PDB file of C-alpha atoms and ligand atoms in Angstrom:
ATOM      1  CA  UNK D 242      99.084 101.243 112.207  1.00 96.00           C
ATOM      2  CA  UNK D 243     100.360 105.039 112.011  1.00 97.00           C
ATOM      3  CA  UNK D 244     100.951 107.357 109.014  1.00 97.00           C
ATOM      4  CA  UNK D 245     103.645 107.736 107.181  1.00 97.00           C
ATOM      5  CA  UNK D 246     103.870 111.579 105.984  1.00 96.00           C
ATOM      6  CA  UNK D 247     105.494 111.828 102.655  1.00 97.00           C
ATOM      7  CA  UNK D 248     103.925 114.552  99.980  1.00 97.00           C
ATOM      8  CA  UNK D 249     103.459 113.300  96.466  1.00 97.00           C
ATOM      9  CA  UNK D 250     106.704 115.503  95.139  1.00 97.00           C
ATOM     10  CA  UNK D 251     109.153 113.668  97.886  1.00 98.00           C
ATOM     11  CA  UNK D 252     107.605 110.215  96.805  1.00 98.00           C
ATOM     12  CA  UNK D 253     108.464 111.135  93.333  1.00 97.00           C
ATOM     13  CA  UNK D 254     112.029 112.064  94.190  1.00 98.00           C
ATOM     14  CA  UNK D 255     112.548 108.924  96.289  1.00 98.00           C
ATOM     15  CA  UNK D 256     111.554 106.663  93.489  1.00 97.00           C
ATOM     16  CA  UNK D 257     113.227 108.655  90.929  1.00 97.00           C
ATOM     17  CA  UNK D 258     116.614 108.433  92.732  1.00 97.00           C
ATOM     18  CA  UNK D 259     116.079 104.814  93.601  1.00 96.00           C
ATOM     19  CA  UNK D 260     115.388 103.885  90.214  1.00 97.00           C
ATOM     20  CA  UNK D 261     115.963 106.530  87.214  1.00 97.00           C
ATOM     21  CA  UNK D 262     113.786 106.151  84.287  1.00 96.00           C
ATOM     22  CA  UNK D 263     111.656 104.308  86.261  1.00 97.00           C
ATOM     23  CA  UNK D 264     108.405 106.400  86.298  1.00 97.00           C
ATOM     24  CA  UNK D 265     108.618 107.114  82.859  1.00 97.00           C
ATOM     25  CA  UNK D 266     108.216 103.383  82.053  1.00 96.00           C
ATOM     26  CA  UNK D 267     105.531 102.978  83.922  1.00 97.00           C
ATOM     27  CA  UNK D 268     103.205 105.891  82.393  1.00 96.00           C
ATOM     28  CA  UNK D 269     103.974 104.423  79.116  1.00 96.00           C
ATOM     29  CA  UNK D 270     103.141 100.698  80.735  1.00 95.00           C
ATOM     30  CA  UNK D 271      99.900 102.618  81.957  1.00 96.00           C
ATOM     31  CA  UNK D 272      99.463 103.612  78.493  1.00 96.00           C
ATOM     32  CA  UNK D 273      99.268 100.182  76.793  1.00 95.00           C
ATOM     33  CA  UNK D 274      96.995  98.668  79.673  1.00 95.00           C
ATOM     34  CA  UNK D 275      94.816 101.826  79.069  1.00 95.00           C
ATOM     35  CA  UNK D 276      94.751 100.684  75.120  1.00 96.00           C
ATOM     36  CA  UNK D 277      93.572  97.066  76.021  1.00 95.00           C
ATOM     37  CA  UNK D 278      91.586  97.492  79.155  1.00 94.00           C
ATOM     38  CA  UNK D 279      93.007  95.071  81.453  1.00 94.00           C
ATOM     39  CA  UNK D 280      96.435  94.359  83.210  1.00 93.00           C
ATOM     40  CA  UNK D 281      99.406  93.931  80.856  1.00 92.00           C
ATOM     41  CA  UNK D 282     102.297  91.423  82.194  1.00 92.00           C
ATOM     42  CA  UNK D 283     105.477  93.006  82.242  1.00 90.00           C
ATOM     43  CA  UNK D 284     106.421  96.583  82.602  1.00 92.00           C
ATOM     44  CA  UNK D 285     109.112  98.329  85.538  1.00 95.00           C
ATOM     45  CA  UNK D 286     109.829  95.402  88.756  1.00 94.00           C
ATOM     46  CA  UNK D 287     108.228  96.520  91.727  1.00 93.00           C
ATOM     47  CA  UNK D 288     111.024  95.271  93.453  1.00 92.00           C
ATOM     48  CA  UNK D 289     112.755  98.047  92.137  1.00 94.00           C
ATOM     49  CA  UNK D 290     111.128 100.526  94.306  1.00 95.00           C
ATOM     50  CA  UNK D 291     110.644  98.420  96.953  1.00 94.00           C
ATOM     51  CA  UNK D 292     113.340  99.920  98.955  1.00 93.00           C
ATOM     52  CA  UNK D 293     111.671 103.908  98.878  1.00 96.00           C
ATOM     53  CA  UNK D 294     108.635 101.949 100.936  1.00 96.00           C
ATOM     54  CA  UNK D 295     110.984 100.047 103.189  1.00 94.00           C
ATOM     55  CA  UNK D 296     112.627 103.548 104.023  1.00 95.00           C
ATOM     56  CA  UNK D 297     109.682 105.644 104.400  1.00 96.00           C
ATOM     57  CA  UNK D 298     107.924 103.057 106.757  1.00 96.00           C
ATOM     58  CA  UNK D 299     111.044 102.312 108.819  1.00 95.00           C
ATOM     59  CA  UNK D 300     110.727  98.849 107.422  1.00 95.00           C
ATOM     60  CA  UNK D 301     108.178  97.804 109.338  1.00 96.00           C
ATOM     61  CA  UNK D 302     104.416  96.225 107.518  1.00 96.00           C
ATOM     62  CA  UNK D 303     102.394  98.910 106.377  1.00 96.00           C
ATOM     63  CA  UNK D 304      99.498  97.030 107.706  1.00 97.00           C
ATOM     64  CA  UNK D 305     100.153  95.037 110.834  1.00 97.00           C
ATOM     65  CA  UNK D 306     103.141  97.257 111.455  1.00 97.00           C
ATOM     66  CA  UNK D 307     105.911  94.299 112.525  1.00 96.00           C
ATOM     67  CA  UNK D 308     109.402  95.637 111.598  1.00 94.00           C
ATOM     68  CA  UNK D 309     110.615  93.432 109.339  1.00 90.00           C
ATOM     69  CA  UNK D 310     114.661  93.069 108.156  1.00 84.00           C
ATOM     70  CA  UNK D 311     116.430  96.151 106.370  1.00 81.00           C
ATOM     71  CA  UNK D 312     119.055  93.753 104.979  1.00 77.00           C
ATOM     72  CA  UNK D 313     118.734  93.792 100.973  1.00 79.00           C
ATOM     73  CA  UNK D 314     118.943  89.601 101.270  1.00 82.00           C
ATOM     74  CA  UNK D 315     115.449  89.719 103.737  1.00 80.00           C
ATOM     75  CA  UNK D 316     113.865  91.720 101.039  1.00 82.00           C
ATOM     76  CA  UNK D 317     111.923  88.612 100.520  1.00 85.00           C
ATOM     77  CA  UNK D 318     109.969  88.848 103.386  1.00 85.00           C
ATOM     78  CA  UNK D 319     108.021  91.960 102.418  1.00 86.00           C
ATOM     79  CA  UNK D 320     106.123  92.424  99.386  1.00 88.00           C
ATOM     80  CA  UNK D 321     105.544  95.866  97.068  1.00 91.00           C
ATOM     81  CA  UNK D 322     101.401  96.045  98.272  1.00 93.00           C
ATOM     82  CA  UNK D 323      99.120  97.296  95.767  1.00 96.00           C
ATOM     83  CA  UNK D 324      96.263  98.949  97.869  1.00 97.00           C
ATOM     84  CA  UNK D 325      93.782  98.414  95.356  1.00 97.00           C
ATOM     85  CA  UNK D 326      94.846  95.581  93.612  1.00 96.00           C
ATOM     86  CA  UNK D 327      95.962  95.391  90.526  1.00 94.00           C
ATOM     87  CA  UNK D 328      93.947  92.279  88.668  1.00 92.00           C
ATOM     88  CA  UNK D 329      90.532  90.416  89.837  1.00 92.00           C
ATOM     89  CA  UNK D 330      89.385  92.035  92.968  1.00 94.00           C
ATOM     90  CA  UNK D 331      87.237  88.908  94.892  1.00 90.00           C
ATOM     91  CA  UNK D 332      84.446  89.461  97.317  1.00 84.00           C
ATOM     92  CA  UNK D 333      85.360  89.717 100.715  1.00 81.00           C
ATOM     93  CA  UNK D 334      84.985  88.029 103.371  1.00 75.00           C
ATOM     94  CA  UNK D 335      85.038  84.639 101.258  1.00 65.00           C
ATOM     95  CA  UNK D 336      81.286  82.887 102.697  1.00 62.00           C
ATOM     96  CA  UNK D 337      82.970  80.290 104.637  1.00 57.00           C
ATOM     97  CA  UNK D 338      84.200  82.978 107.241  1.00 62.00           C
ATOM     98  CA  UNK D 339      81.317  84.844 107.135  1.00 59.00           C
ATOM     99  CA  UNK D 340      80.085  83.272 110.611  1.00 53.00           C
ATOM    100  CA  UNK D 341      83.221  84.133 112.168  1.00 57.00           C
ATOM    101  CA  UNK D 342      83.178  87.641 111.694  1.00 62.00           C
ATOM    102  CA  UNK D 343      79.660  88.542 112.764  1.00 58.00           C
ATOM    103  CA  UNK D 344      80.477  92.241 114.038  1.00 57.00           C
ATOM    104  CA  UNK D 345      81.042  92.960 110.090  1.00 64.00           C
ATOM    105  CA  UNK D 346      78.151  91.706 108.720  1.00 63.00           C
ATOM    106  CA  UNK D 347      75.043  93.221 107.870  1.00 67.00           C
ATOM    107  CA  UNK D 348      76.683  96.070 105.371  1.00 73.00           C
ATOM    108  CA  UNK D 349      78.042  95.715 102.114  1.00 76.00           C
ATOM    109  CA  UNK D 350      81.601  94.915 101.428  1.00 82.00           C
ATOM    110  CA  UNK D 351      81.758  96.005  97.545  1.00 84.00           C
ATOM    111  CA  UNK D 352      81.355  93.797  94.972  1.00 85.00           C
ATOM    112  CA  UNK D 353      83.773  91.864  92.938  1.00 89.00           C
ATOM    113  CA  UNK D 354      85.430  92.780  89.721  1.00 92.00           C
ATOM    114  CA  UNK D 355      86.908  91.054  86.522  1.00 92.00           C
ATOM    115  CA  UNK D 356      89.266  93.448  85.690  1.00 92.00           C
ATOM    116  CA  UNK D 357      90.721  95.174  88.989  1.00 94.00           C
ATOM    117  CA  UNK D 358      92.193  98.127  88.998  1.00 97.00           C
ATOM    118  CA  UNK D 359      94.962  97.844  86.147  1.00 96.00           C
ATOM    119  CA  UNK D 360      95.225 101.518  85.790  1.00 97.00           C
ATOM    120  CA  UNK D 361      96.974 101.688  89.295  1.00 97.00           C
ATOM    121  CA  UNK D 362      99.308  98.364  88.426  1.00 96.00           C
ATOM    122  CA  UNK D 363     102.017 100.858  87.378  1.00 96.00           C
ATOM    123  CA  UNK D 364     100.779 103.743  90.082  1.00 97.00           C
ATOM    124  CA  UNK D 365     103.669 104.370  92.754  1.00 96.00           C
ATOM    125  CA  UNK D 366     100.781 106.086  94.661  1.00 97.00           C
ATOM    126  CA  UNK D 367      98.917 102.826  95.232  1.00 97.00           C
ATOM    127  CA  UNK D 368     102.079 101.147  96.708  1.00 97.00           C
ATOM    128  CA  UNK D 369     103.495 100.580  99.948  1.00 96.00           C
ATOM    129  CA  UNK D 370     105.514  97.307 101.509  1.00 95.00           C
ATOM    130  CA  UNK D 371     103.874  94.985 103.908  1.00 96.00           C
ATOM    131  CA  UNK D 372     104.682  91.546 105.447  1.00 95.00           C
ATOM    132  CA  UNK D 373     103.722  88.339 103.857  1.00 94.00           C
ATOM    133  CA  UNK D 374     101.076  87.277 106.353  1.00 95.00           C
ATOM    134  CA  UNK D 375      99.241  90.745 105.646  1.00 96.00           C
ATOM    135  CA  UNK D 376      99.769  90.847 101.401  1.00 94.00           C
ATOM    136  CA  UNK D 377      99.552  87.582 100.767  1.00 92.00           C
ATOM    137  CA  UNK D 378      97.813  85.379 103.285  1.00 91.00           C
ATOM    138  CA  UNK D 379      95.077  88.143 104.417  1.00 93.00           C
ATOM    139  CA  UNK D 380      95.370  90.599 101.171  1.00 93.00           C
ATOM    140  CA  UNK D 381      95.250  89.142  98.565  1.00 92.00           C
ATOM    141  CA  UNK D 382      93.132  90.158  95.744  1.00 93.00           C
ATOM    142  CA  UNK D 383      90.383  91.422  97.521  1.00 93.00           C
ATOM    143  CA  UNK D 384      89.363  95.006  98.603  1.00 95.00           C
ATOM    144  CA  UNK D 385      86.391  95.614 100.602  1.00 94.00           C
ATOM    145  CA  UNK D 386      84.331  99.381  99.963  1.00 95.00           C
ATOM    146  CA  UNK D 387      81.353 101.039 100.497  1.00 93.00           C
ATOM    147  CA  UNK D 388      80.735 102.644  97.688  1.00 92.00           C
ATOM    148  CA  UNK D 389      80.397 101.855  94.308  1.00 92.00           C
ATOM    149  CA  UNK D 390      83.855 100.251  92.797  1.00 94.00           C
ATOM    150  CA  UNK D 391      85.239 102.592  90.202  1.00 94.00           C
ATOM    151  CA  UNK D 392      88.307 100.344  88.440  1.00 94.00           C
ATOM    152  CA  UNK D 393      88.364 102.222  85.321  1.00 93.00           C
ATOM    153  CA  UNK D 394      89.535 105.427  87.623  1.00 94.00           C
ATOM    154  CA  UNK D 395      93.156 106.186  87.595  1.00 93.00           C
ATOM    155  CA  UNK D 396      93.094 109.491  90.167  1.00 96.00           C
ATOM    156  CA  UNK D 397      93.603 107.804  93.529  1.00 95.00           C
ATOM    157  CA  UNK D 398      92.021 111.665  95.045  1.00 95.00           C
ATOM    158  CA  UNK D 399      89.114 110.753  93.469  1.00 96.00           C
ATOM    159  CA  UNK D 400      89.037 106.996  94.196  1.00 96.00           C
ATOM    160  CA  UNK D 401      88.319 108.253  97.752  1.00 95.00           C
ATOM    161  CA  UNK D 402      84.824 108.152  96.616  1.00 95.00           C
ATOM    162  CA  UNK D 403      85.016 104.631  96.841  1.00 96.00           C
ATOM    163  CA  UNK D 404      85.012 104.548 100.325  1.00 96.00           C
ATOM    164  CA  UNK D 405      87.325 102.092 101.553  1.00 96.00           C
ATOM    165  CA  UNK D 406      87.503 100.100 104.354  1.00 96.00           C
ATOM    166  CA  UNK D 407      90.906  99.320 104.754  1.00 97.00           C
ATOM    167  CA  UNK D 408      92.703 102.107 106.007  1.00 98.00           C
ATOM    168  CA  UNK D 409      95.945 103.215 104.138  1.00 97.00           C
ATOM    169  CA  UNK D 410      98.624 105.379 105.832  1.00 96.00           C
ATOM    170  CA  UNK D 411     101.114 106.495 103.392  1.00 97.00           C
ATOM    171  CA  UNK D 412     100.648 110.117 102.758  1.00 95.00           C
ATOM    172  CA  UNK D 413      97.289 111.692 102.277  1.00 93.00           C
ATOM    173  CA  UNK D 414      96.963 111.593  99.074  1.00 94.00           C
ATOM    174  CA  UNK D 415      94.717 108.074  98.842  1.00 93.00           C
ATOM    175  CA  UNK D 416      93.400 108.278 102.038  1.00 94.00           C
ATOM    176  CA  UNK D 417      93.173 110.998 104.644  1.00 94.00           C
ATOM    177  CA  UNK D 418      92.141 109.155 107.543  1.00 96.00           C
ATOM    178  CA  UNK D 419      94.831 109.002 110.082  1.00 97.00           C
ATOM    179  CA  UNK D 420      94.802 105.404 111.855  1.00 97.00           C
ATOM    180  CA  UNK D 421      95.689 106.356 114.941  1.00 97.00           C
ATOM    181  CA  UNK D 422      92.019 108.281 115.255  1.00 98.00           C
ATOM    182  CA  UNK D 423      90.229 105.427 114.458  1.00 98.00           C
ATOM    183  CA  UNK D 424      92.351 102.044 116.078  1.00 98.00           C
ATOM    184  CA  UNK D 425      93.259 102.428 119.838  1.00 98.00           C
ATOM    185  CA  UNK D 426      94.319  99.799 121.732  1.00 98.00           C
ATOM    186  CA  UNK D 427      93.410  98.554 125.416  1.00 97.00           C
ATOM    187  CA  UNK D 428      96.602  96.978 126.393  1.00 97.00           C
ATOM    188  CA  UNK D 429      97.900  94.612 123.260  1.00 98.00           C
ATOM    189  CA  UNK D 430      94.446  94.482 122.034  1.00 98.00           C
ATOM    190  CA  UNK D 431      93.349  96.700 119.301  1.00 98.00           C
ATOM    191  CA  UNK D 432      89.507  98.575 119.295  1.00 97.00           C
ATOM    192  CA  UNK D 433      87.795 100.446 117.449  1.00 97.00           C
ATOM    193  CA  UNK D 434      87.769 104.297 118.445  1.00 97.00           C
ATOM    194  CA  UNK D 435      85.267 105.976 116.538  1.00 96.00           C
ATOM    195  CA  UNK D 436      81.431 105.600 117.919  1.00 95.00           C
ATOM    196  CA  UNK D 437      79.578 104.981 114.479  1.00 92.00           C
ATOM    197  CA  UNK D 438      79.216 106.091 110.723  1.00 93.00           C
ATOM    198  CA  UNK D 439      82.468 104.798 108.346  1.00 94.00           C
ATOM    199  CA  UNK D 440      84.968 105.647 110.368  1.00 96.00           C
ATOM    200  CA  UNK D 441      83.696 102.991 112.830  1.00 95.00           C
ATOM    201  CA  UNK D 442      83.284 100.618 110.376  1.00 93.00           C
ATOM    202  CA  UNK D 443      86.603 100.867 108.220  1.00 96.00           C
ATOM    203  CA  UNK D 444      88.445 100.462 112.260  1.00 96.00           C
ATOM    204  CA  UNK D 445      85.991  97.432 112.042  1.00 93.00           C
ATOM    205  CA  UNK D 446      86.837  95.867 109.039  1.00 93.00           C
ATOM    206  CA  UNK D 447      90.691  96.871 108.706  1.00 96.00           C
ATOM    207  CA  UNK D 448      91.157  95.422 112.237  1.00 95.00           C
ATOM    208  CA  UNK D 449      89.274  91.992 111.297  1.00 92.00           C
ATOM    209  CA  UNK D 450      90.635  92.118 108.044  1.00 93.00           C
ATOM    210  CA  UNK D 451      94.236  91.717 108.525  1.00 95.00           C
ATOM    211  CA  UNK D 452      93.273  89.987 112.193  1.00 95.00           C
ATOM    212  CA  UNK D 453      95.221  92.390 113.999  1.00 97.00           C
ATOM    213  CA  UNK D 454      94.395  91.116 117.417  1.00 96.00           C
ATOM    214  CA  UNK D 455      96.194  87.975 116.491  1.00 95.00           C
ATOM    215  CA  UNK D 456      98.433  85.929 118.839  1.00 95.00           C
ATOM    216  CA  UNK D 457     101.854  86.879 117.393  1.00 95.00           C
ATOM    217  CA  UNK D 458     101.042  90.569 117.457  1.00 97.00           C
ATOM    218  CA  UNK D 459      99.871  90.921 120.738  1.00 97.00           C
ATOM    219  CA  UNK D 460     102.972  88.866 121.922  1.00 97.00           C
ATOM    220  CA  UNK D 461     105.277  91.580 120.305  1.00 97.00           C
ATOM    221  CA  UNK D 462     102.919  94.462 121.782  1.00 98.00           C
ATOM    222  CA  UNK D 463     103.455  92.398 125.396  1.00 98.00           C
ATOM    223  CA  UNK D 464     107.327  93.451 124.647  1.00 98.00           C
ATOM    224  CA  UNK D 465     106.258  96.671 123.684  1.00 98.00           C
ATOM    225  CA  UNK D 466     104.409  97.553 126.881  1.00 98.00           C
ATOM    226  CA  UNK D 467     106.854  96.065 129.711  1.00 98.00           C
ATOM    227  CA  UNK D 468     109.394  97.705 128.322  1.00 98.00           C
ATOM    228  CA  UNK D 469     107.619 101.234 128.404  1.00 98.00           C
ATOM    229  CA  UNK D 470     106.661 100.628 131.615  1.00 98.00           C
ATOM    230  CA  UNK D 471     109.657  99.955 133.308  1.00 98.00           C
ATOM    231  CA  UNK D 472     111.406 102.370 131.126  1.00 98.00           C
ATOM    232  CA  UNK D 473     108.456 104.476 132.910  1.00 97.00           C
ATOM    233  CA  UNK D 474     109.493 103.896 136.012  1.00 96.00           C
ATOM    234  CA  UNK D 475     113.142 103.827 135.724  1.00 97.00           C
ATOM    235  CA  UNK D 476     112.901 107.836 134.321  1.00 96.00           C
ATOM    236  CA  UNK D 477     110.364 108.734 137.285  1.00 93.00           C
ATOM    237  CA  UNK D 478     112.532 107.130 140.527  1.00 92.00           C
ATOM    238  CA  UNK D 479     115.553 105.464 139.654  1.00 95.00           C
ATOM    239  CA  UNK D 480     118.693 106.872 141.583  1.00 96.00           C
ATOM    240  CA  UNK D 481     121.066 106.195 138.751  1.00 97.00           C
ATOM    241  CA  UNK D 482     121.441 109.027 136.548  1.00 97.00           C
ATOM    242  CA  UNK D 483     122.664 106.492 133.917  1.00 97.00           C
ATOM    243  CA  UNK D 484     119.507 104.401 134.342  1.00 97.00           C
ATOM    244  CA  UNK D 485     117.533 107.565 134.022  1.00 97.00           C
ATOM    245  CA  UNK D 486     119.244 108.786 130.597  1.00 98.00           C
ATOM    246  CA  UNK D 487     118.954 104.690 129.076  1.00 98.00           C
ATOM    247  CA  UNK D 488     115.079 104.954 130.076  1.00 98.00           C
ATOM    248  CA  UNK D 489     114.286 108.354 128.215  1.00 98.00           C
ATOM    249  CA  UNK D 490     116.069 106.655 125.194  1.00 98.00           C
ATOM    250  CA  UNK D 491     113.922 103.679 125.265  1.00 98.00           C
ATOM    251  CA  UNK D 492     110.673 106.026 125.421  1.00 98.00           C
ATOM    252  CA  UNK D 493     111.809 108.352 123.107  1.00 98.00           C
ATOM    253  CA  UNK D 494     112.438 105.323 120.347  1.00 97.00           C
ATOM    254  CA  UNK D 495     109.325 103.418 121.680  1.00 98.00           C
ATOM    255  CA  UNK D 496     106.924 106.053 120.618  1.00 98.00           C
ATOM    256  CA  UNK D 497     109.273 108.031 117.411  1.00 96.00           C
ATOM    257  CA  UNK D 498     107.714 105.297 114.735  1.00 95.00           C
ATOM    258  CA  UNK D 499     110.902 103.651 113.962  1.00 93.00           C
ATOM    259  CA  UNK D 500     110.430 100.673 116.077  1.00 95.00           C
ATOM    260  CA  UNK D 501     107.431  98.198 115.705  1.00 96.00           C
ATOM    261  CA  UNK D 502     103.690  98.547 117.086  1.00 98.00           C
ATOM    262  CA  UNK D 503     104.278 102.378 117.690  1.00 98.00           C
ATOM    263  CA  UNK D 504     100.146 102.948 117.604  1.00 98.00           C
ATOM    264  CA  UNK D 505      99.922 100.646 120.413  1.00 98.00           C
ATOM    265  CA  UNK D 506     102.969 102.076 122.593  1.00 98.00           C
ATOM    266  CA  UNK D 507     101.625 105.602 121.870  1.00 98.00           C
ATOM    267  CA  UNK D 508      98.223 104.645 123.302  1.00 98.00           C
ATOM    268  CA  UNK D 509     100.028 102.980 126.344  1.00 98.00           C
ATOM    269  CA  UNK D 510     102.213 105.795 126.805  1.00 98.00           C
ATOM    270  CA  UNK D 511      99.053 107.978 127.176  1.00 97.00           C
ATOM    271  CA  UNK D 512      97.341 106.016 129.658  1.00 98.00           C
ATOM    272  CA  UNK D 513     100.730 105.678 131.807  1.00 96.00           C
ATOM    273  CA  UNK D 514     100.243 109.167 132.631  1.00 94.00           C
ATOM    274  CA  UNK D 515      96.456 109.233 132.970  1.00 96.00           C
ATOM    275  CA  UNK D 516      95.434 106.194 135.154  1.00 97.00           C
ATOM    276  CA  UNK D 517      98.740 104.507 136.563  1.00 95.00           C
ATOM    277  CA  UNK D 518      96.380 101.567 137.742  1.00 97.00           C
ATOM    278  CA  UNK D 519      94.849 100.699 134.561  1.00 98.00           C
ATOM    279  CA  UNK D 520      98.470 100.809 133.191  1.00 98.00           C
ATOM    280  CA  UNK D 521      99.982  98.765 135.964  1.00 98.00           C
ATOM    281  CA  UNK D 522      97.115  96.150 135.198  1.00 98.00           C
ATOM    282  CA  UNK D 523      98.306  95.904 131.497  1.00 98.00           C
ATOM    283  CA  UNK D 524     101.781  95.671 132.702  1.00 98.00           C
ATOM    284  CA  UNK D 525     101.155  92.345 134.672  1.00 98.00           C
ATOM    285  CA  UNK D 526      99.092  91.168 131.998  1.00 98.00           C
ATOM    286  CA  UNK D 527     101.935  91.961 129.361  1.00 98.00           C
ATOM    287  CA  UNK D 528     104.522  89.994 131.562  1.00 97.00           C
ATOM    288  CA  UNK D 529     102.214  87.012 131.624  1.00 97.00           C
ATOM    289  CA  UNK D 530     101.523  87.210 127.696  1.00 95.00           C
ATOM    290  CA  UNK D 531     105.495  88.289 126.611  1.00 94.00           C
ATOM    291  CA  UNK D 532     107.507  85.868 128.733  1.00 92.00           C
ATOM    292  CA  UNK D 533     105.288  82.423 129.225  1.00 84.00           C
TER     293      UNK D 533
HETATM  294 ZN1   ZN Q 734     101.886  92.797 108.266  1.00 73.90          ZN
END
């Protein structure tokens, strides 16, 4: 996961050129849920800002950060993510997977709420796009916190008083934790950076929560790493000035954030230069895991 910088203003002027008049409806959308107290059906499509989030995060997930298709028809495989979502939020982890994710237990996840945060349904600063597997399958409706939930808050500064556990890197106006201080990675495999307090534990929960050690993501990150490597080598010894040129490109683009599992590559890319063994261990292991 890395940030995506973009001020307030610039969001404002991305969604306003995307889709004119759009903002306006949804204050006035807002408004009526404000009235009744609960989520309203209707109001401005998501879908038609979807493609400011796509931009701004080099289509790739928000959350697992896969790059996903820029085509308008593969739209369908990323959803508009409401951070805090926008109806019932439910308890999280759900009891049956409680024994499975012992390292999280033993503080509290936030309770559940009725209502959800409808004041944010129509809030372009609660938004971002993410894959599928990460909204729907892992997402959901539920939002894990520390603090006490506060749905009936609109200011998403102040909702920071919530204290989250899943980490949100668009901006810093929601959250100012930058992901990349709290999940490293050794090799493919993601860890938690910080030593304790809830720094620690959001890298805890944010990397159990959307599973980001899973298979297919540590395949891709397998890709990731031989590829820096030998791009690595190539710009350190090869005789072909050619060769040389193709394997700064590859670097460059590896670790600029347009391409997927830049948090990862970055981390690599650090330890390349630092200890060449440790590296040249991951390497092997990254063949084994990318091409079996
Ligand atoms: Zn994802």
């Amino acid at each position: 996961m890395i940030r995506y910088r973009v001020t307030v203003l610039e969001l404002m002027k991305r969604i306003e050129s995307q889709a004119p008049g759009w903002l306006e409806k949804a204050r006035n959308w807002t408004d009526k849920a404000r009235k009744v107290k609960k989520f309203v059906e209707g109001g401005p499509p998501w879908r038609d800002v979807k493609s400011v989030f796509t931009e701004l995060q080099s289509s790739k997930c928000l959350y697992c950060e896969r790059c996903l298709p820029r085509a308008p028809i593969s739209d369908v495989e990323r959803d508009v993510e409401h951070y805090r979502p926008k109806k019932a939020v439910h308890s999280w982890p759900p009891a049956a997977s409680k024994r499975d994710l012992g390292l999280i237990s033993g503080f509290p996840l936030g309770s559940a709420s009725a209502e959800g945060y409808y004041l944010l349904a129509h809030n372009v600063l609660n938004y971002g796009a993410s894959c599928k597997t990460c909204n729907s399958s892992l997402k959901g409706d539920r939002f894990p916190i520390a603090g006490p939930r506060r749905t009936q808050e609109d200011d998403v500064r102040k909702l920071r008083a919530e204290k989250p556990y899943l980490l949100f890197p668009i901006g810093d106006y929601a959250d100012t934790d930058d992901p990349e201080d709290l999940i490293g990675f050794l090799g493919t495999t993601p860890i938690v950076k910080v030593a304790n307090g809830h720094a620690h534990r959001r890298a805890l929960v944010t990397i159990g929560f959307f599973q980001l050690d899973r298979d297919d993501l540590q395949r891709e990150r397998a890709h990731v790493l031989t590829t820096l490597w030998e791009a690595y080598e190539d710009l350190q010894r090869h005789r072909s000035k050619k060769r040389r040129m193709v394997a700064k490109l590859k670097i460059d683009h590896l670790l600029s954030g347009k391409w997927h599992h830049t948090s990862c590559a970055r981390a690599y890319y650090a330890l390349l230069q630092t200890d060449r063994a440790q590296a040249e261990q991951y390497y092997d292991l990254s063949v084994r895991m990318a091409f079996r």
